[in-house]
Coordinates of N, CA and C in Angstrom, one line a residue:
Chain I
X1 N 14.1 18.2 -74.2 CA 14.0 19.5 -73.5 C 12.6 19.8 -73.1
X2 N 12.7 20.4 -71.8 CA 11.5 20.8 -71.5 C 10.5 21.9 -72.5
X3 N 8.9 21.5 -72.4 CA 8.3 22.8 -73.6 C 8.0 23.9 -72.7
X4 N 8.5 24.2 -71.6 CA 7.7 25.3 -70.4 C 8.8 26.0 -70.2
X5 N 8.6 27.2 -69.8 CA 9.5 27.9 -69.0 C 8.8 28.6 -67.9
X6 N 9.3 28.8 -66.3 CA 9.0 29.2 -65.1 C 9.7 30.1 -64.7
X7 N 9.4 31.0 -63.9 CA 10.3 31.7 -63.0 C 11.0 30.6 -62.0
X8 N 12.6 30.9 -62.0 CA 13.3 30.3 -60.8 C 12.2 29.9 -59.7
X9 N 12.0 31.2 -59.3 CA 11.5 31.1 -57.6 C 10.3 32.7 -57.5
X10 N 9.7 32.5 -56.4 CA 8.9 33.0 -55.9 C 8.4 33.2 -54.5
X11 N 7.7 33.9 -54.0 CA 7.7 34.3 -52.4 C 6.1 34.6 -52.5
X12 N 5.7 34.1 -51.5 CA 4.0 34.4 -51.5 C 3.7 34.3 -49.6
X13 N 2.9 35.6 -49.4 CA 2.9 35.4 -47.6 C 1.6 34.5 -47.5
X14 N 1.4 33.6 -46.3 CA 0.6 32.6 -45.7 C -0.7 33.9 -45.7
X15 N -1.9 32.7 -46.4 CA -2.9 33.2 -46.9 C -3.7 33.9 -47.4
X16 N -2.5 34.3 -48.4 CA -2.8 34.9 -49.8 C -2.8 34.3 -50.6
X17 N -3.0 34.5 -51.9 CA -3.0 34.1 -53.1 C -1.7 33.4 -54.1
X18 N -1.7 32.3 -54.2 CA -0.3 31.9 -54.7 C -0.4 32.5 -56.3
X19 N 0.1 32.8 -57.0 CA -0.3 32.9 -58.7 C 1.4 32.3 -59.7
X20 N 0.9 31.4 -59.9 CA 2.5 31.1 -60.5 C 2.0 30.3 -62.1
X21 N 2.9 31.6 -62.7 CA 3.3 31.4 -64.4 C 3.4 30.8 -64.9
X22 N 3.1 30.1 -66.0 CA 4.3 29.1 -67.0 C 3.9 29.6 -68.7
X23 N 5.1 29.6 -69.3 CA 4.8 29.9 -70.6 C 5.0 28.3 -71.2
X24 N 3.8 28.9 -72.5 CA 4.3 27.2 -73.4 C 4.0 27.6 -74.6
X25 N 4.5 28.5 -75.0 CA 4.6 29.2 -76.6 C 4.5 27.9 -77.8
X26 N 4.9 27.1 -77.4 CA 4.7 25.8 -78.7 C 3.8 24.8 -78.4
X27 N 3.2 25.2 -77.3 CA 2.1 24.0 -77.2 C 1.5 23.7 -78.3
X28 N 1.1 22.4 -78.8 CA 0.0 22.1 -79.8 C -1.2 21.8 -79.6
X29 N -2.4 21.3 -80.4 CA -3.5 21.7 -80.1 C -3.9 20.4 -79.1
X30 N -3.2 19.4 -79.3 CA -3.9 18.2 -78.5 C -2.9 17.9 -77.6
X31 N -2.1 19.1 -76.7 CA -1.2 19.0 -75.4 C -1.7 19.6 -74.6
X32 N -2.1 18.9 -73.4 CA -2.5 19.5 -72.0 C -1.3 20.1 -71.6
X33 N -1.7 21.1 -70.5 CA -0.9 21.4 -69.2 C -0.9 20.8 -68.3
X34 N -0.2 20.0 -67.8 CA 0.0 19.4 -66.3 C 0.7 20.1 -64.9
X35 N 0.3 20.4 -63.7 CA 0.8 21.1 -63.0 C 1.1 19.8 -61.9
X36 N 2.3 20.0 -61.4 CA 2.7 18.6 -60.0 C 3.6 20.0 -59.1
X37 N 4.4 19.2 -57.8 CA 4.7 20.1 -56.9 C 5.4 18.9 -56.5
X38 N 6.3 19.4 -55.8 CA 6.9 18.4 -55.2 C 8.0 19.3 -53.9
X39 N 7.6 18.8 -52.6 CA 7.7 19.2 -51.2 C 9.4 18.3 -51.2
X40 N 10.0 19.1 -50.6 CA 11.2 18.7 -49.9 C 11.5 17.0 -49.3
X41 N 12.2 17.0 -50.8 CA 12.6 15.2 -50.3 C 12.1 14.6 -50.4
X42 N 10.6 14.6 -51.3 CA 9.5 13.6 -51.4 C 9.4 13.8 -53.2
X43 N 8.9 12.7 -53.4 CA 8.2 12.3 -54.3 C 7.3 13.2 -54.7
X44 N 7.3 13.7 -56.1 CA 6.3 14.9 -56.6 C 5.2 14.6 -56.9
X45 N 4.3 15.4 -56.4 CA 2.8 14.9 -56.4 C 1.6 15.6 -57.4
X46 N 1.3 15.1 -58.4 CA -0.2 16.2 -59.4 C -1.1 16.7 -58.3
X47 N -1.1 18.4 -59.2 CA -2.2 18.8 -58.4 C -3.3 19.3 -59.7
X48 N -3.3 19.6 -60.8 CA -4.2 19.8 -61.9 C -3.8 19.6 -62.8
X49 N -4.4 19.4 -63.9 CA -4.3 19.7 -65.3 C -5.2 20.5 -66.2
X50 N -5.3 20.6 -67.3 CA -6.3 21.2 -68.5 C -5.9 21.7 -69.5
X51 N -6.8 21.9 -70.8 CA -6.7 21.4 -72.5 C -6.7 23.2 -72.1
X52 N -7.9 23.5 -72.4 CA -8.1 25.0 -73.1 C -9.0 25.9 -72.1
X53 N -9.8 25.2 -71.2 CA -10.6 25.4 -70.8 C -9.9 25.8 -68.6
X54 N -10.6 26.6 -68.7 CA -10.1 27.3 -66.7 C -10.4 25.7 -66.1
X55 N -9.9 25.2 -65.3 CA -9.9 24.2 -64.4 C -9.5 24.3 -62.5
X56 N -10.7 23.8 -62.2 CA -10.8 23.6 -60.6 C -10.7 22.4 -59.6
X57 N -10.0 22.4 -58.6 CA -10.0 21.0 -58.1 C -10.0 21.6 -56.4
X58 N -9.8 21.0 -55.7 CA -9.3 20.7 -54.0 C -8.3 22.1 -53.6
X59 N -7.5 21.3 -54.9 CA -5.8 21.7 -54.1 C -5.9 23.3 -55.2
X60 N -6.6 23.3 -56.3 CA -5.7 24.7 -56.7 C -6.7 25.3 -57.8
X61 N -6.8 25.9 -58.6 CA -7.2 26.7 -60.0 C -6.2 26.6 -61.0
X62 N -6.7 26.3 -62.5 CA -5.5 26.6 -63.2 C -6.6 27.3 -64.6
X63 N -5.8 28.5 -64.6 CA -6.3 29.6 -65.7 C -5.0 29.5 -66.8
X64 N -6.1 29.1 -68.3 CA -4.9 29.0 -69.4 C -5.7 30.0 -70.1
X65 N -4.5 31.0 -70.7 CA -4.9 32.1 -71.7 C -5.5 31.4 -72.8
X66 N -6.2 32.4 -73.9 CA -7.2 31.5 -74.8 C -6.6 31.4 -75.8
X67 N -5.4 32.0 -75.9 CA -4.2 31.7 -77.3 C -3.5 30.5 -76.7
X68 N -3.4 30.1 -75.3 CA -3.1 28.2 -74.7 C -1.5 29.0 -74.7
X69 N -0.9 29.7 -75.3 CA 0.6 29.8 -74.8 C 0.9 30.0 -73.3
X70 N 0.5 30.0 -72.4 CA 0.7 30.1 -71.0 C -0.3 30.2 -70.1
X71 N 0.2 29.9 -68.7 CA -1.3 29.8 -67.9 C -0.5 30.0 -66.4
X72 N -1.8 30.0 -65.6 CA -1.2 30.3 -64.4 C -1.4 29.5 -63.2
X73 N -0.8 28.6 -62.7 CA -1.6 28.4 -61.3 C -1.9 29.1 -60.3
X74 N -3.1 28.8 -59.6 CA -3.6 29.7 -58.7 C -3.3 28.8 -57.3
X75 N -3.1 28.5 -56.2 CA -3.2 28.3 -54.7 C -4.0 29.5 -53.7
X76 N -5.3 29.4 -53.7 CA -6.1 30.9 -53.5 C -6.1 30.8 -52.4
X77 N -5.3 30.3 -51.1 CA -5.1 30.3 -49.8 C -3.5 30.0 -49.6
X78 N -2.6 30.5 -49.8 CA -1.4 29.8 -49.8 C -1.2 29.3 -48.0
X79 N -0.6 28.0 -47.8 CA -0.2 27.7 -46.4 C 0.9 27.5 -46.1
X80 N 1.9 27.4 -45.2 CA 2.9 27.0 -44.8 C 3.4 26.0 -45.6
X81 N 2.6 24.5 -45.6 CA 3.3 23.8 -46.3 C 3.0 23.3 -47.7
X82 N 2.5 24.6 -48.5 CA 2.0 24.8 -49.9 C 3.9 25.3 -50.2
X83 N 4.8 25.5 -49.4 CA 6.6 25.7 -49.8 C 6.6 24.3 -50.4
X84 N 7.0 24.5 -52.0 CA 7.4 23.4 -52.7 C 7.8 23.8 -53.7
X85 N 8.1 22.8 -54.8 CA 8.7 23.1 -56.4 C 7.5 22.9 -57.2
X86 N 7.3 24.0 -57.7 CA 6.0 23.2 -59.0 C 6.7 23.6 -60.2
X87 N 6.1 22.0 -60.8 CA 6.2 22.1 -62.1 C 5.1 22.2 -63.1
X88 N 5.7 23.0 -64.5 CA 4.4 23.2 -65.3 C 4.7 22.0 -66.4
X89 N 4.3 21.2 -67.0 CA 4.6 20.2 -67.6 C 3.3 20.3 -68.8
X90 N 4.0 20.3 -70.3 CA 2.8 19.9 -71.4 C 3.1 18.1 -72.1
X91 N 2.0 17.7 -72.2 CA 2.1 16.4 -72.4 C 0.5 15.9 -73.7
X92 N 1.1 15.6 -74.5 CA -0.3 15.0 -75.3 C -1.1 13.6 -74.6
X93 N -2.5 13.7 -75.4 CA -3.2 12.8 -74.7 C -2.7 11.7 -75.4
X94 N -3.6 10.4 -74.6 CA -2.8 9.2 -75.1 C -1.8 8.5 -74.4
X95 N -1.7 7.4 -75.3 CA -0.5 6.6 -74.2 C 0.8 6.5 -75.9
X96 N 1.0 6.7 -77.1 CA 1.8 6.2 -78.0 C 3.0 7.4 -78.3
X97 N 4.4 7.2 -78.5 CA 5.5 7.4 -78.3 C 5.4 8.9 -77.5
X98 N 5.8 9.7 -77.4 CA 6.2 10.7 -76.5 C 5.1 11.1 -75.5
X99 N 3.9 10.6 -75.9 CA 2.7 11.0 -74.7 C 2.7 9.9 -74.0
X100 N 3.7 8.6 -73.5 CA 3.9 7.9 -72.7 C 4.7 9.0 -71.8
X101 N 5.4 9.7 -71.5 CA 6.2 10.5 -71.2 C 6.2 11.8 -70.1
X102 N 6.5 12.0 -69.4 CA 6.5 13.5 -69.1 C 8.0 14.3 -69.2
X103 N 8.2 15.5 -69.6 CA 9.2 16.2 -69.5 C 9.7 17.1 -68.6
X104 N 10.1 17.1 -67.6 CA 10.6 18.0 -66.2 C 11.3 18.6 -66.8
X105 N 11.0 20.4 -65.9 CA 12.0 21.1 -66.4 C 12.5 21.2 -65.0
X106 N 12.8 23.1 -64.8 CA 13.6 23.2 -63.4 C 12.1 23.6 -62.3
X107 N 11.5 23.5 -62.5 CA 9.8 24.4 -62.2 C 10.2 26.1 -61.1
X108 N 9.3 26.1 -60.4 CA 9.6 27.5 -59.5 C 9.4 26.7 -58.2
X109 N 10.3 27.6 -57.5 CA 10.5 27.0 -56.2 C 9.6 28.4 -55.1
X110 N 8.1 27.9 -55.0 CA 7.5 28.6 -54.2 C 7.9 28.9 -52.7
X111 N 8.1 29.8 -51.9 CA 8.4 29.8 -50.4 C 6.9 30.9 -50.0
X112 N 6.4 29.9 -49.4 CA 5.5 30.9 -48.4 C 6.2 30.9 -47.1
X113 N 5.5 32.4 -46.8 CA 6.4 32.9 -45.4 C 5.5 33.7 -44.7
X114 N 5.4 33.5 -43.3 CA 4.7 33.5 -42.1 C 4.0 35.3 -42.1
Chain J
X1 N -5.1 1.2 -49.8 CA -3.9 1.2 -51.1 C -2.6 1.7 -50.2
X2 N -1.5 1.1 -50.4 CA -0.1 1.5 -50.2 C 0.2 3.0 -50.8
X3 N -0.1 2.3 -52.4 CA 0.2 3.3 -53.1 C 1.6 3.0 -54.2
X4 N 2.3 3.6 -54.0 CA 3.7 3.1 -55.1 C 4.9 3.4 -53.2
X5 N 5.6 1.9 -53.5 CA 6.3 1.7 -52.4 C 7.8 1.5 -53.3
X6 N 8.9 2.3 -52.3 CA 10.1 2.2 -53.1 C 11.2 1.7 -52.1
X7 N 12.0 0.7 -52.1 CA 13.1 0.4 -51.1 C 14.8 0.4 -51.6
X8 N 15.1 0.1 -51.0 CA 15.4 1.1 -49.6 C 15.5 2.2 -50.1
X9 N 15.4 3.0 -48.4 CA 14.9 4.4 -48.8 C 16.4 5.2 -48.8
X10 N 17.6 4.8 -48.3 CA 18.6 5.0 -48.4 C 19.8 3.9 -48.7
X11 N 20.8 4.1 -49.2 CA 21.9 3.2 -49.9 C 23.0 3.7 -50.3
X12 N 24.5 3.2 -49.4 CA 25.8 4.1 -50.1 C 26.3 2.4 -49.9
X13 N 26.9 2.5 -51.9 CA 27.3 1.9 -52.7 C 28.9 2.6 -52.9
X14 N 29.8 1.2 -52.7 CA 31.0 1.9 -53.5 C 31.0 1.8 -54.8
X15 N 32.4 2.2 -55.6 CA 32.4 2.1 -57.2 C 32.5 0.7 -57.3
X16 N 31.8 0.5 -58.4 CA 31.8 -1.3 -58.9 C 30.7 -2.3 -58.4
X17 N 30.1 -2.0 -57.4 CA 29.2 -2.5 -56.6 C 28.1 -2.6 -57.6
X18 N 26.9 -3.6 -57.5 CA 25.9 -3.5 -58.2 C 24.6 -3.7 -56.7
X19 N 23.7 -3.4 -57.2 CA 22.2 -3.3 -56.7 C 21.1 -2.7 -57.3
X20 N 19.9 -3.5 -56.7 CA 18.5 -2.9 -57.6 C 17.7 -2.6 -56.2
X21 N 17.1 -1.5 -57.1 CA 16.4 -0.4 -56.5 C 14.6 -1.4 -56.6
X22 N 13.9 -1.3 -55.4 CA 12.9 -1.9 -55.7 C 11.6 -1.3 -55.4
X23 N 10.7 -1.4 -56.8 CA 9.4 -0.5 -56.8 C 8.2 -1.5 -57.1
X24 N 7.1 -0.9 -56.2 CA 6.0 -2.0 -56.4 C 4.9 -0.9 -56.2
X25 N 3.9 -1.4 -57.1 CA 2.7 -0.5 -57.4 C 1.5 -1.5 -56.6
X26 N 0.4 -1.1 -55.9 CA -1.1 -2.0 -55.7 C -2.2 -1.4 -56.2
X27 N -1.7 -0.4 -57.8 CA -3.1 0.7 -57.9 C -3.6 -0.4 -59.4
X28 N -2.9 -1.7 -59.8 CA -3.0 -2.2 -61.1 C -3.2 -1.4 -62.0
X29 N -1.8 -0.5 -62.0 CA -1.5 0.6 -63.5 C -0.7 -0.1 -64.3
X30 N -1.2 0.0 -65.6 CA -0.2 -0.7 -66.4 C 1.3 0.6 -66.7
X31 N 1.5 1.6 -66.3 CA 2.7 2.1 -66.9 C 3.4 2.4 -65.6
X32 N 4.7 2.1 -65.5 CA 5.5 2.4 -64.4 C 7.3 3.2 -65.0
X33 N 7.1 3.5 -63.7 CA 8.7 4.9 -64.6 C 9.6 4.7 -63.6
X34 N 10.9 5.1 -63.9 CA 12.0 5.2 -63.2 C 12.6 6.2 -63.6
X35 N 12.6 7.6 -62.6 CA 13.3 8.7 -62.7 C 14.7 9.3 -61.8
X36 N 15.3 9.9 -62.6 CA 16.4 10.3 -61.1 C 16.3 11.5 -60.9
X37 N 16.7 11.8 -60.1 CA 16.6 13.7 -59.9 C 17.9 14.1 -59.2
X38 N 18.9 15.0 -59.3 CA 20.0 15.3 -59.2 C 20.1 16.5 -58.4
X39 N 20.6 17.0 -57.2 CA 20.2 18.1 -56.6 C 19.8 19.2 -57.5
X40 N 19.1 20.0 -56.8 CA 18.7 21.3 -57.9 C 18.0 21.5 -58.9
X41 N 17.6 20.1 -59.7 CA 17.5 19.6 -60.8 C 16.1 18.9 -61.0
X42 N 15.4 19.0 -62.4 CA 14.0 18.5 -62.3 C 14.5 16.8 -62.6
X43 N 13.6 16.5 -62.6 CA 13.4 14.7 -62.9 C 13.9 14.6 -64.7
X44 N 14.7 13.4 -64.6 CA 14.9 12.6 -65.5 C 14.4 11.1 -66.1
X45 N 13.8 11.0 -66.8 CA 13.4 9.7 -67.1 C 14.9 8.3 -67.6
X46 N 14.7 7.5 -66.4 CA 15.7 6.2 -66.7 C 14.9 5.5 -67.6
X47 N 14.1 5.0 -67.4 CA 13.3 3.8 -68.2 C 12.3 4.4 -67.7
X48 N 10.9 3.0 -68.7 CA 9.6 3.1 -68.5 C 9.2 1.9 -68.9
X49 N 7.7 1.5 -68.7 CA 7.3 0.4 -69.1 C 5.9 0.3 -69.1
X50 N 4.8 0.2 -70.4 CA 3.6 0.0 -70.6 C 2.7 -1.1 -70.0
X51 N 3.8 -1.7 -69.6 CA 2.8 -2.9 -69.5 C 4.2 -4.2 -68.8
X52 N 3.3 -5.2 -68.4 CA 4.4 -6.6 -67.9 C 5.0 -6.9 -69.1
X53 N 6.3 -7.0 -69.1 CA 7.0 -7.7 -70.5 C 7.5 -6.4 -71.5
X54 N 7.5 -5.6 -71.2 CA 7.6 -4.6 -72.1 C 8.0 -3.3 -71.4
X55 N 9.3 -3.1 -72.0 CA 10.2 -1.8 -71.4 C 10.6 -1.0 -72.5
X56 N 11.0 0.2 -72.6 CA 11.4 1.1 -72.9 C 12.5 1.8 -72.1
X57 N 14.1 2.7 -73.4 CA 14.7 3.6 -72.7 C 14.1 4.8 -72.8
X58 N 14.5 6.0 -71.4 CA 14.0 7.1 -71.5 C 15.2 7.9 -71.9
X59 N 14.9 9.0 -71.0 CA 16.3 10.1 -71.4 C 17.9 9.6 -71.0
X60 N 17.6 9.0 -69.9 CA 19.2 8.8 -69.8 C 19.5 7.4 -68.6
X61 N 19.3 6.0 -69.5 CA 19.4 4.7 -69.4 C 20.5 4.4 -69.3
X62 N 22.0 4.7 -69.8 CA 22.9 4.7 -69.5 C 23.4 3.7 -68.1
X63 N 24.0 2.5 -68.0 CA 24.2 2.0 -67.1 C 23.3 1.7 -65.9
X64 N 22.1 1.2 -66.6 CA 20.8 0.5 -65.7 C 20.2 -0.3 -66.8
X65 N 19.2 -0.8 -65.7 CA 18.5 -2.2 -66.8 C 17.2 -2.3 -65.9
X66 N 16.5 -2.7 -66.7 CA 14.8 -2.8 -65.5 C 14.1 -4.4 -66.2
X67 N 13.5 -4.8 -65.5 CA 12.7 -5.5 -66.2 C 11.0 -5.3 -65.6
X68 N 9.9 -6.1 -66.1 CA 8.8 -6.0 -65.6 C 8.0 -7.4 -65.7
X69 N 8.0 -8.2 -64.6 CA 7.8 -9.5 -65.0 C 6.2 -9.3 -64.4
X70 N 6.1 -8.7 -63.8 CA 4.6 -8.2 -63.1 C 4.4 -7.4 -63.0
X71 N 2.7 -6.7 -63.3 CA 1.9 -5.6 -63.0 C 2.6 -4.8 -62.0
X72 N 3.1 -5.4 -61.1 CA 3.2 -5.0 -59.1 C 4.6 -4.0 -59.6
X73 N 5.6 -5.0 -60.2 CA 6.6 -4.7 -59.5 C 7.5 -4.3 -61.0
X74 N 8.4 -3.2 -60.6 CA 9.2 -2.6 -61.5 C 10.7 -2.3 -60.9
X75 N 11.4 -3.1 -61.1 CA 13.2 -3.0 -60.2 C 13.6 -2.1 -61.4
X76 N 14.9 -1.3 -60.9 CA 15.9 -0.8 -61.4 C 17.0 -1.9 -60.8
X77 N 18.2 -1.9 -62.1 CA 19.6 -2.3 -61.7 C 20.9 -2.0 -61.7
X78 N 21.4 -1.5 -60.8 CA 22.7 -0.9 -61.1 C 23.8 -2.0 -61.3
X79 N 24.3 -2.2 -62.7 CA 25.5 -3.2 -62.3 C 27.1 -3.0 -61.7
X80 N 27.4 -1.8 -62.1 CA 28.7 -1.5 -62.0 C 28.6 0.1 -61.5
X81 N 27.9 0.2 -60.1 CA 27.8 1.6 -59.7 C 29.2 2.5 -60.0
X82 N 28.9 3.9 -60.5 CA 29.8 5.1 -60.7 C 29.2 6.3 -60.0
X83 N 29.9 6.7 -59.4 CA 30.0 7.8 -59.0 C 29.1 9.1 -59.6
X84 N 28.5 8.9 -60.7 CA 27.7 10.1 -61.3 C 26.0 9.2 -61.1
X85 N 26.2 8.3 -60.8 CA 25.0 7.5 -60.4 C 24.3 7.8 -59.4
X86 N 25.1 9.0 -58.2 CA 24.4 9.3 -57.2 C 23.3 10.5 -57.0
X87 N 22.3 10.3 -56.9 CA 21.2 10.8 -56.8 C 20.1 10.3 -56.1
X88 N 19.0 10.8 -56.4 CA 17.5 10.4 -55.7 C 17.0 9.8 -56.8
X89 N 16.1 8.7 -56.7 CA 15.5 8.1 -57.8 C 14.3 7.4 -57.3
X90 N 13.3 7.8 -58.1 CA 11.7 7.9 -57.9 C 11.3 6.9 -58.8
X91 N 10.4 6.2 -58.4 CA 10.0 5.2 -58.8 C 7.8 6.3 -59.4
X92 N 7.6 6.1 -60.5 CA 6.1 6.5 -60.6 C 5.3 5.2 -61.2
X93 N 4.0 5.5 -61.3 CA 3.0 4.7 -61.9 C 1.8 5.2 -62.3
X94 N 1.4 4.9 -63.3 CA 0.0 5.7 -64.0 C -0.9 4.2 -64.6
X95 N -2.1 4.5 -64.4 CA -3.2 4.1 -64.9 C -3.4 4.4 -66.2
X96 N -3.9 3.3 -67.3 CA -3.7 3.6 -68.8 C -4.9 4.6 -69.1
X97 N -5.6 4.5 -68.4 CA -6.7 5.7 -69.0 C -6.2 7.0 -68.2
X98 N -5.6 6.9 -67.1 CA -5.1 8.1 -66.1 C -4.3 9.1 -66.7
X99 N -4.6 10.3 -66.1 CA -3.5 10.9 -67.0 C -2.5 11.5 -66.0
X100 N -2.7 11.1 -64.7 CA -1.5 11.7 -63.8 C -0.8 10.4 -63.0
X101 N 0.7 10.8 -62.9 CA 1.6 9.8 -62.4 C 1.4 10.3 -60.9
X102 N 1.4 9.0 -60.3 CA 1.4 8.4 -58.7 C 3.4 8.4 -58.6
X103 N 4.0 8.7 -57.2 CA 4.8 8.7 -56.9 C 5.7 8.1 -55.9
X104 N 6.4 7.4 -55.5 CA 7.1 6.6 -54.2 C 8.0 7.7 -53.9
X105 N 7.9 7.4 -52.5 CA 9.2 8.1 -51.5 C 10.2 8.3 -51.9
X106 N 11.1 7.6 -52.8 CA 12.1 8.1 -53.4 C 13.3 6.9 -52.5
X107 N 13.9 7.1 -53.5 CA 15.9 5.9 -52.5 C 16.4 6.5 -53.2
X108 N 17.6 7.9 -52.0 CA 18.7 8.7 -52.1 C 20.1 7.5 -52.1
X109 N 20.5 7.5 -53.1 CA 21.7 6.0 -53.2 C 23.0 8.0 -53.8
X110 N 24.0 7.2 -52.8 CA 25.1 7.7 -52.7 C 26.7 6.3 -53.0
X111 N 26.9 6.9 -54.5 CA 28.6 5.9 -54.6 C 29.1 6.8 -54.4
X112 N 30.2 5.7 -53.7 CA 31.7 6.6 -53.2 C 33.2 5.7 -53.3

């Protein structure tokens, strides 16, 4: 079973600020947050991760509270084709028994709109 | 880089029919996955595999079989397609120090 829970879905207008939830109330101390997306009919694609600490990249921000039970993705420009499913995924480091692994849940199904 | 390449991209199979789903990686990651995804529905892990020669079942292996005879390439096999078999099925791959999975286009396989 998945360790995350998401809102179903969400609505964010073109070039605002995307902000999307995830709780992970049982995280442990040596499980990242993984964040992927995955666009209509395609193959899901990573866009960040991070332990404890705020993380930055290209595609997005990810802010985790300092108690680690939930965090947020940020999209600080949302575009037209930022409409996709993201998922919030925790995973330990490592490669031995369940951190070989990822667990999908249902993620949030973002729609940006014009 | 290609990247992770999956064929065919589509496939309608009747019941009983067998075929394999074919995945090939050029990033030389030792871990490669086979997931389905079901409308509506997040990803499932079929199998996995650390390395050439060495496979593992995931969540729900039920009526498939993989092997890994090379880095490159990772097949799924359907022997006796059923009808609950039909879905989308993603082929991934990760680098052993990596910690994010690479993903292929995906083969929508429909039995009927």
């Amino acid at each position: 079973d998945a360790k995350t829970t998401q809102p179903t879905s969400m609505d964010c207008a073109e070039g605002r600020a995307a902000n999307l939830p995830c709780n992970h109330s049982t995280i442990s101390g040596n499980e990242y947050v993984y964040w992927y997306r995955q666009i209509h009919s395609q193959g899901p694609q990573y866009i960040i991760h991070g332990l404890k600490n705020n993380e930055t990249n290209e595609m997005a921000s990810l802010i985790i509270t300092e108690d680690r039970k939930s965090s947020t993705l940020i999209l600080p420009h949302a575009t037209l084709r930022d409409t996709a499913v993201y998922y919030c995924i925790v995973k330990g480091l490592g490669n031995a028994g369940n951190n070989r692994k990822l667990i999908w849940g249902l993620g949030t199904s973002l729609a940006v709109n014009p | 880089n290609a990247g992770v390449t999956q064929t065919p991209k589509f496939r309608i199979l009747k019941i009983g029919q067998s075929m394999t789903l074919q995945c090939t990686q050029d990033m030389n990651h030792n871990y490669m996955y086979w997931y389905r995804q079901d409308p509506g529905m997040g990803l499932k892990l079929i199998y996995y595999s650390v390395g050439a020669g060495i496979t593992d079942k995931g969540e729900v292996p039920n009526g498939y079989n993989v092997s890994r005879s090379t880095t490159e390439d990772f097949p799924l096999r359907l022997e006796l397609a059923a009808p609950s078999q039909t879905s989308v099925y993603f082929c991934a791959s990760r680098g052993l120090a990596g910690l994010e999975q690479y993903f292929g286009p995906g083969t929508r396989l429909t039995v009927t």
